[in-house]
Short mmCIF file of C-alpha atoms in Angstrom, two decimals:
data_model
loop_
_atom_site.label_atom_id
_atom_site.label_comp_id
_atom_site.label_asym_id
_atom_site.label_seq_id
_atom_site.Cartn_x
_atom_site.Cartn_y
_atom_site.Cartn_z
CA MET J 9 49.33 -59.40 110.06
CA ALA J 10 52.23 -57.20 109.02
CA TYR J 11 52.56 -53.96 110.91
CA PRO J 12 55.00 -51.51 109.37
CA ARG J 13 58.46 -52.50 110.59
CA SER J 14 59.01 -49.50 112.86
CA LEU J 15 55.62 -50.03 114.49
CA SER J 16 56.20 -53.72 115.19
CA ASP J 17 59.59 -52.83 116.69
CA LEU J 18 57.85 -50.42 119.04
CA ILE J 19 55.21 -53.01 119.94
CA ASN J 20 57.97 -55.48 120.82
CA CYS J 21 59.54 -52.90 123.10
CA PHE J 22 56.29 -52.33 124.98
CA LYS J 23 55.93 -56.09 125.40
CA LYS J 24 59.09 -56.10 127.51
CA LEU J 25 57.28 -54.20 130.26
CA PRO J 26 55.63 -56.23 133.02
CA GLY J 27 52.00 -57.21 132.52
CA ILE J 28 51.95 -55.97 128.92
CA GLY J 29 50.84 -58.57 126.43
CA GLU J 30 50.46 -58.44 122.66
CA LYS J 31 47.12 -56.64 122.73
CA SER J 32 48.07 -53.92 125.22
CA ALA J 33 51.41 -53.37 123.53
CA GLU J 34 49.64 -52.78 120.22
CA ARG J 35 47.17 -50.39 121.80
CA MET J 36 49.96 -48.42 123.48
CA ALA J 37 52.15 -48.27 120.39
CA LEU J 38 49.23 -47.09 118.25
CA SER J 39 48.16 -44.48 120.76
CA LEU J 40 51.72 -43.26 121.03
CA LEU J 41 51.37 -42.29 117.38
CA ASP J 42 48.42 -40.09 118.37
CA LEU J 43 50.65 -38.02 120.67
CA SER J 44 52.26 -34.91 119.26
CA GLU J 45 55.81 -35.03 117.96
CA GLU J 46 57.01 -33.04 120.97
CA GLN J 47 55.36 -35.44 123.40
CA VAL J 48 56.92 -38.46 121.76
CA GLU J 49 60.31 -36.76 121.82
CA MET J 50 59.85 -35.94 125.50
CA PHE J 51 58.88 -39.53 126.20
CA SER J 52 61.85 -40.89 124.32
CA THR J 53 64.21 -38.51 126.09
CA ALA J 54 62.72 -39.21 129.51
CA MET J 55 63.49 -42.89 129.01
CA LEU J 56 67.12 -42.29 128.19
CA THR J 57 67.53 -39.69 130.92
CA SER J 58 66.04 -41.94 133.56
CA LYS J 59 68.18 -44.86 132.56
CA ASN J 60 71.38 -42.84 132.28
CA ASN J 61 71.03 -40.35 135.14
CA LEU J 62 69.75 -42.60 137.86
CA HIS J 63 72.41 -44.33 139.88
CA THR J 64 72.77 -45.89 143.29
CA CYS J 65 73.12 -43.67 146.36
CA PRO J 66 76.55 -44.55 147.83
CA GLU J 67 75.14 -44.27 151.36
CA CYS J 68 71.95 -46.33 151.27
CA GLY J 69 71.73 -48.02 147.84
CA HIS J 70 68.51 -46.26 146.82
CA ILE J 71 68.31 -44.82 143.27
CA THR J 72 68.87 -41.12 142.80
CA ASP J 73 69.92 -38.58 140.20
CA LYS J 74 71.91 -36.56 142.76
CA GLU J 75 75.21 -37.45 144.40
CA LEU J 76 73.51 -38.46 147.65
CA CYS J 77 69.82 -39.41 147.58
CA ASP J 78 67.18 -37.01 148.89
CA ILE J 79 66.58 -39.17 151.93
CA CYS J 80 70.22 -39.54 152.98
CA SER J 81 70.83 -35.82 152.49
CA ASP J 82 67.74 -34.81 154.49
CA GLU J 83 68.91 -33.56 157.89
CA ASN J 84 65.41 -33.61 159.31
CA ARG J 85 65.32 -37.37 159.18
CA ASN J 86 66.58 -39.59 161.95
CA HIS J 87 69.78 -41.12 160.63
CA ASN J 88 70.02 -43.45 163.60
CA VAL J 89 67.01 -45.45 162.48
CA ILE J 90 67.70 -47.55 159.41
CA CYS J 91 64.99 -49.50 157.66
CA ILE J 92 66.45 -52.42 155.70
CA LEU J 93 64.76 -53.18 152.38
CA GLU J 94 65.23 -55.60 149.52
CA ASP J 95 65.08 -53.10 146.67
CA TYR J 96 64.55 -49.45 145.83
CA LYS J 97 60.94 -50.09 144.83
CA SER J 98 60.22 -50.82 148.48
CA VAL J 99 61.72 -47.45 149.40
CA PHE J 100 59.15 -45.73 147.20
CA ALA J 101 56.39 -47.81 148.82
CA PHE J 102 57.53 -46.77 152.30
CA GLU J 103 57.87 -43.13 151.31
CA LYS J 104 54.37 -43.18 149.90
CA ALA J 105 53.00 -44.51 153.16
CA GLY J 106 54.81 -41.49 154.53
CA ASN J 107 55.05 -42.30 158.23
CA PHE J 108 58.66 -43.34 158.48
CA ASN J 109 61.13 -40.62 159.38
CA GLY J 110 64.32 -42.65 159.51
CA VAL J 111 66.58 -43.60 156.61
CA TYR J 112 66.87 -46.73 154.48
CA HIS J 113 69.38 -49.33 153.49
CA VAL J 114 68.69 -51.15 150.24
CA LEU J 115 70.21 -54.65 150.18
CA ASN J 116 69.57 -55.05 146.45
CA GLY J 117 68.74 -58.70 146.83
CA LEU J 118 68.18 -61.37 149.45
CA ILE J 119 70.39 -64.21 150.59
CA SER J 120 69.44 -67.30 148.61
CA PRO J 121 71.87 -70.24 148.73
CA ILE J 122 69.80 -72.06 146.14
CA ASP J 123 70.42 -69.25 143.60
CA ASP J 124 74.00 -68.88 144.81
CA VAL J 125 73.34 -65.45 146.34
CA ASN J 126 75.50 -65.19 149.45
CA PRO J 127 75.76 -62.44 152.08
CA GLU J 128 78.73 -60.88 150.27
CA ASP J 129 76.66 -60.55 147.08
CA ILE J 130 74.18 -58.09 148.60
CA ASN J 131 74.79 -54.77 150.35
CA ILE J 132 75.44 -56.10 153.84
CA ALA J 133 79.07 -55.03 154.21
CA SER J 134 78.12 -51.40 153.65
CA LEU J 135 75.31 -51.77 156.18
CA ILE J 136 77.74 -53.06 158.83
CA SER J 137 80.15 -50.18 158.40
CA ARG J 138 77.22 -47.77 158.35
CA VAL J 139 75.83 -49.13 161.62
CA GLU J 140 79.27 -49.06 163.23
CA SER J 141 79.51 -45.33 162.62
CA LEU J 142 76.32 -44.65 164.58
CA GLU J 143 75.99 -44.23 168.34
CA ASN J 144 72.55 -45.67 169.09
CA PRO J 145 71.57 -47.44 165.90
CA GLU J 146 68.12 -48.90 165.46
CA LEU J 147 67.51 -51.36 162.63
CA ILE J 148 64.08 -52.21 161.27
CA ILE J 149 64.13 -55.18 158.94
CA ALA J 150 61.37 -54.95 156.35
CA LEU J 151 61.88 -57.97 154.12
CA LYS J 152 59.22 -60.19 152.64
CA SER J 153 58.18 -63.39 154.34
CA THR J 154 59.66 -65.87 151.89
CA ILE J 155 62.45 -68.31 152.67
CA GLU J 156 64.97 -65.83 151.25
CA GLY J 157 63.52 -62.98 153.27
CA GLU J 158 63.55 -65.01 156.48
CA THR J 159 67.09 -66.26 155.84
CA THR J 160 68.34 -62.74 155.31
CA THR J 161 66.48 -61.48 158.38
CA LEU J 162 68.02 -64.18 160.55
CA TYR J 163 71.47 -63.53 159.12
CA LEU J 164 71.20 -59.81 159.89
CA LYS J 165 69.90 -60.53 163.38
CA LYS J 166 72.90 -62.76 164.04
CA ILE J 167 75.37 -60.14 162.88
CA PHE J 168 73.94 -57.33 164.95
CA GLU J 169 72.51 -59.02 168.03
CA ASN J 170 75.54 -58.64 170.29
CA LYS J 171 76.52 -55.21 169.07
CA ASN J 172 74.25 -52.98 171.08
CA VAL J 173 71.89 -52.48 168.15
CA ASP J 174 68.14 -52.19 168.64
CA ILE J 175 66.80 -54.58 165.99
CA SER J 176 63.22 -55.40 164.98
CA ARG J 177 61.25 -56.57 161.98
CA LEU J 178 57.85 -55.58 160.60
CA SER J 179 54.82 -57.35 162.07
CA TYR J 180 53.11 -60.07 160.07
CA GLY J 181 49.36 -60.37 160.14
CA ILE J 182 46.10 -59.60 158.44
CA PRO J 183 46.33 -56.94 155.72
CA MET J 184 44.04 -54.00 156.44
CA GLY J 185 40.60 -54.32 154.89
CA THR J 186 40.94 -57.99 154.00
CA GLU J 187 38.13 -60.47 154.61
CA ILE J 188 39.22 -63.07 157.15
CA ASP J 189 37.76 -65.96 155.18
CA TYR J 190 39.87 -65.13 152.12
CA LEU J 191 43.14 -65.30 154.04
CA ASP J 192 45.64 -68.09 153.49
CA GLU J 193 46.25 -70.36 156.47
CA ILE J 194 49.86 -69.36 157.01
CA THR J 195 48.99 -65.68 157.39
CA LEU J 196 46.08 -66.57 159.63
CA ASP J 197 48.27 -68.80 161.82
CA ARG J 198 50.83 -66.04 162.02
CA ALA J 199 48.27 -63.40 162.89
CA LEU J 200 46.96 -65.69 165.60
CA SER J 201 50.29 -66.44 167.20
CA ASP J 202 51.38 -62.80 166.94
CA ARG J 203 48.11 -61.53 168.47
CA LYS J 204 48.32 -58.39 170.56
CA LYS J 205 46.55 -57.34 173.71
CA ILE J 206 43.84 -54.80 172.99
CA SER J 207 44.93 -51.56 174.54
CA GLU J 208 42.35 -49.03 175.62
CA MET A 26 56.53 -38.87 147.74
CA ALA A 27 59.33 -37.40 145.70
CA TYR A 28 60.62 -39.59 142.92
CA PRO A 29 63.89 -38.43 141.41
CA ARG A 30 63.00 -35.81 138.80
CA SER A 31 63.91 -37.87 135.74
CA LEU A 32 61.86 -40.77 137.03
CA SER A 33 58.74 -38.70 137.70
CA ASP A 34 59.08 -37.21 134.18
CA LEU A 35 59.08 -40.73 132.79
CA ILE A 36 56.08 -41.73 134.91
CA ASN A 37 54.16 -38.73 133.58
CA CYS A 38 54.93 -39.80 130.02
CA PHE A 39 53.58 -43.30 130.62
CA LYS A 40 50.42 -41.78 132.09
CA LYS A 41 49.65 -40.24 128.70
CA LEU A 42 49.00 -43.71 127.27
CA PRO A 43 45.41 -45.01 127.32
CA GLY A 44 44.34 -47.01 130.34
CA ILE A 45 47.53 -46.26 132.24
CA GLY A 46 46.97 -44.73 135.66
CA GLU A 47 49.40 -43.56 138.31
CA LYS A 48 50.10 -47.04 139.66
CA SER A 49 50.72 -48.75 136.30
CA ALA A 50 52.82 -45.84 135.08
CA GLU A 51 55.04 -46.15 138.15
CA ARG A 52 55.37 -49.87 137.70
CA MET A 53 56.30 -49.48 134.03
CA ALA A 54 58.79 -46.70 134.62
CA LEU A 55 60.49 -48.63 137.41
CA SER A 56 60.65 -51.81 135.39
CA LEU A 57 62.07 -49.90 132.46
CA LEU A 58 65.05 -49.20 134.70
CA ASP A 59 65.52 -52.97 135.04
CA LEU A 60 66.05 -53.30 131.27
CA SER A 61 69.57 -53.14 129.92
CA GLU A 62 70.95 -49.88 128.58
CA GLU A 63 70.74 -51.24 125.03
CA GLN A 64 67.12 -52.21 125.45
CA VAL A 65 66.17 -48.78 126.75
CA GLU A 66 68.02 -47.16 123.87
CA MET A 67 66.21 -49.41 121.42
CA PHE A 68 62.88 -48.55 123.01
CA SER A 69 63.60 -44.85 122.91
CA THR A 70 64.71 -45.02 119.29
CA ALA A 71 61.73 -47.16 118.26
CA MET A 72 59.42 -44.45 119.58
CA LEU A 73 61.05 -41.70 117.57
CA THR A 74 61.36 -43.87 114.47
CA SER A 75 57.72 -44.87 114.58
CA LYS A 76 56.55 -41.34 115.06
CA ASN A 77 58.82 -39.89 112.40
CA ASN A 78 58.82 -42.61 109.73
CA LEU A 79 55.18 -43.49 109.66
CA HIS A 80 53.08 -41.41 107.33
CA THR A 81 49.83 -41.73 105.47
CA CYS A 82 49.63 -43.87 102.35
CA PRO A 83 48.70 -41.43 99.53
CA GLU A 84 46.43 -44.05 97.99
CA CYS A 85 44.34 -45.34 100.90
CA GLY A 86 45.16 -43.23 103.95
CA HIS A 87 46.54 -46.14 106.01
CA ILE A 88 49.82 -45.61 107.89
CA THR A 89 53.01 -46.94 106.39
CA ASP A 90 56.76 -46.43 106.43
CA LYS A 91 57.04 -47.03 102.69
CA GLU A 92 55.95 -44.78 99.85
CA LEU A 93 52.82 -46.81 99.19
CA CYS A 94 51.46 -49.05 101.95
CA ASP A 95 51.96 -52.83 101.83
CA ILE A 96 48.31 -53.37 101.05
CA CYS A 97 48.08 -50.89 98.16
CA SER A 98 51.29 -52.18 96.64
CA ASP A 99 50.22 -55.83 96.86
CA GLU A 100 49.27 -56.99 93.39
CA ASN A 101 47.67 -60.17 94.71
CA ARG A 102 44.88 -58.21 96.33
CA ASN A 103 41.71 -57.24 94.55
CA HIS A 104 41.99 -53.49 93.99
CA ASN A 105 38.40 -53.29 92.78
CA VAL A 106 37.01 -54.06 96.22
CA ILE A 107 37.50 -51.18 98.66
CA CYS A 108 36.62 -51.49 102.32
CA ILE A 109 35.93 -48.06 103.84
CA LEU A 110 37.12 -47.59 107.42
CA GLU A 111 37.17 -44.81 109.98
CA ASP A 112 40.83 -45.07 110.99
CA TYR A 113 44.02 -47.05 110.41
CA LYS A 114 43.49 -49.00 113.64
CA SER A 115 40.51 -50.63 111.96
CA VAL A 116 42.75 -51.66 109.07
CA PHE A 117 44.95 -53.59 111.49
CA ALA A 118 41.83 -55.21 112.98
CA PHE A 119 40.65 -56.33 109.53
CA GLU A 120 44.08 -57.57 108.54
CA LYS A 121 44.29 -59.59 111.74
CA ALA A 122 40.97 -61.24 110.95
CA GLY A 123 42.72 -62.02 107.69
CA ASN A 124 39.83 -62.93 105.41
CA PHE A 125 39.56 -59.77 103.36
CA ASN A 126 41.51 -59.72 100.13
CA GLY A 127 40.50 -56.32 98.81
CA VAL A 128 42.04 -52.96 99.67
CA TYR A 129 41.07 -50.24 102.12
CA HIS A 130 40.20 -46.58 102.23
CA VAL A 131 40.73 -44.83 105.55
CA LEU A 132 38.41 -41.85 106.00
CA ASN A 133 40.34 -40.61 109.03
CA GLY A 134 37.17 -39.46 110.75
CA LEU A 135 33.41 -39.54 110.42
CA ILE A 136 30.95 -36.87 109.36
CA SER A 137 29.68 -35.14 112.50
CA PRO A 138 27.86 -31.82 112.02
CA ILE A 139 27.71 -31.38 115.79
CA ASP A 140 31.54 -31.37 115.96
CA ASP A 141 31.73 -29.38 112.74
CA VAL A 142 33.24 -32.28 110.81
CA ASN A 143 31.90 -32.06 107.26
CA PRO A 144 32.40 -34.39 104.27
CA GLU A 145 35.26 -32.24 102.99
CA ASP A 146 37.12 -32.68 106.29
CA ILE A 147 37.55 -36.43 105.86
CA ASN A 148 39.09 -38.43 103.03
CA ILE A 149 36.01 -38.63 100.81
CA ALA A 150 37.28 -36.64 97.84
CA SER A 151 40.21 -39.02 97.40
CA LEU A 152 37.77 -41.95 97.64
CA ILE A 153 35.61 -40.53 94.86
CA SER A 154 38.50 -40.07 92.46
CA ARG A 155 39.81 -43.50 93.42
CA VAL A 156 36.47 -45.16 92.66
CA GLU A 157 36.16 -43.27 89.36
CA SER A 158 39.41 -44.80 88.15
CA LEU A 159 38.08 -48.35 88.60
CA GLU A 160 36.02 -50.36 86.16
CA ASN A 161 33.78 -52.47 88.40
CA PRO A 162 34.25 -50.99 91.84
CA GLU A 163 32.76 -52.62 94.90
CA LEU A 164 32.56 -50.63 98.14
CA ILE A 165 32.13 -52.23 101.55
CA ILE A 166 31.36 -49.68 104.23
CA ALA A 167 32.64 -50.81 107.63
CA LEU A 168 31.86 -47.94 109.98
CA LYS A 169 30.61 -48.19 113.51
CA SER A 170 26.91 -47.97 114.29
CA THR A 171 26.86 -44.55 115.95
CA ILE A 172 25.05 -41.49 114.62
CA GLU A 173 28.30 -40.33 113.00
CA GLY A 174 28.91 -43.74 111.46
CA GLU A 175 25.37 -43.95 110.11
CA THR A 176 25.49 -40.39 108.77
CA THR A 177 28.73 -41.09 106.94
CA THR A 178 27.39 -44.38 105.59
CA LEU A 179 24.25 -42.69 104.23
CA TYR A 180 26.32 -39.87 102.73
CA LEU A 181 28.59 -42.34 100.95
CA LYS A 182 25.63 -44.35 99.73
CA LYS A 183 24.08 -41.20 98.25
CA ILE A 184 27.26 -40.26 96.43
CA PHE A 185 27.84 -43.63 94.86
CA GLU A 186 24.33 -45.06 94.37
CA ASN A 187 23.80 -43.94 90.80
CA LYS A 188 27.35 -44.51 89.64
CA ASN A 189 27.32 -48.20 88.87
CA VAL A 190 29.06 -49.01 92.13
CA ASP A 191 28.28 -52.17 94.06
CA ILE A 192 27.90 -50.84 97.60
CA SER A 193 27.23 -52.68 100.87
CA ARG A 194 27.86 -52.33 104.56
CA LEU A 195 28.83 -54.84 107.27
CA SER A 196 25.98 -56.76 108.90
CA TYR A 197 24.83 -55.79 112.37
CA GLY A 198 23.85 -58.48 114.82
CA ILE A 199 24.85 -60.62 117.74
CA PRO A 200 28.60 -60.75 118.37
CA MET A 201 29.93 -64.31 118.19
CA GLY A 202 29.95 -66.09 121.53
CA THR A 203 27.81 -63.56 123.34
CA GLU A 204 25.00 -64.60 125.67
CA ILE A 205 21.68 -63.44 124.26
CA ASP A 206 20.39 -62.24 127.64
CA TYR A 207 23.33 -59.86 128.04
CA LEU A 208 22.66 -58.08 124.74
CA ASP A 209 21.39 -54.51 124.63
CA GLU A 210 17.91 -54.07 123.11
CA ILE A 211 19.06 -52.12 120.07
CA THR A 212 21.44 -54.84 118.95
CA LEU A 213 18.81 -57.48 119.64
CA ASP A 214 16.17 -55.56 117.64
CA ARG A 215 18.63 -55.16 114.82
CA ALA A 216 19.61 -58.82 114.85
CA LEU A 217 15.92 -59.71 114.74
CA SER A 218 15.00 -57.45 111.84
CA ASP A 219 18.15 -58.45 109.92
CA ARG A 220 17.53 -62.17 110.48
CA LYS A 221 18.63 -64.53 107.75
CA LYS A 222 17.17 -67.70 106.34
CA ILE A 223 19.01 -70.74 107.56
CA SER A 224 20.74 -72.28 104.59
CA GLU A 225 21.60 -75.93 104.54
#
């Protein structure tokens, strides 16, 4: 079926977004036409502005439209505690949870020899110099539990272990609210071996 | 959690699309940032182009970026058979099914006294003059089976019934592939009363 050219172009653009197939892309493109001219213009501009204005914070690697990101420039946060993350999306996830008052360091990748991603390809050098400038640094490694995540975690541990840095990683275990019988064995094994004493 | 301003603007735009909640809008906006600058520019331009270039076909009311829509300007189609639809989205649905070789007439609404939508508010006048210009017109009414759809269907039938126009509407019944026991009673009643002899 032939959509008008400009419409099929738009549908193809929507299909580039994650989880959007043919059908959803069509529905979105068609409903975009139902928006007012001003709304479509705003949408179109917001896309360009986001893409062009957002850049990497030189301190932590998070995305920002300011010179320094909101988190790095916030003096109420504890700049001695650095949470190490794979990407900026994880920063948003942490900030949504809302209980962390330290700062972040975005690696922008994980060490993966198989994909030829080495320590110098991700933001580790900047992390080292950042940690060196602190007096009592604490590092919290919050990387996923894949081979790449584990490799990177171990690499970071090795770098910082003899440098008077307090270093930890997130706990693994049962996600909140999950049925035990639906859990995969590896998570269950991990939750078992990492079990904690029940405090009063 | 504070997203950078330009990003939260973009997220709000995505939320205007149907079926897109907070979470999906965030995911889409963030993944848009992963596209290349050219791709984002293309996307942004495609939005504006679609909105600005697409207009209503003066003949049938479908959307098009040409003077006359592809369907109305196609001489291989039977211009004596007009399928009457509520909106241009239905045209795309019919064209996808691909078995109809006539042309369309988009009413752009349905008669609904309760919402103060009267016959003169939808594209009925243009349909009448269109039908009058044909020699052996056949009308196929393909409107949904709501009160508004039925009202509009009856209204159209009344207008054309004494004018030597062959007029029909789509059959109601069981959707293909549906389990009988899941069907609502009204559809089932309808399918029963509209039952057809089994031909060889």
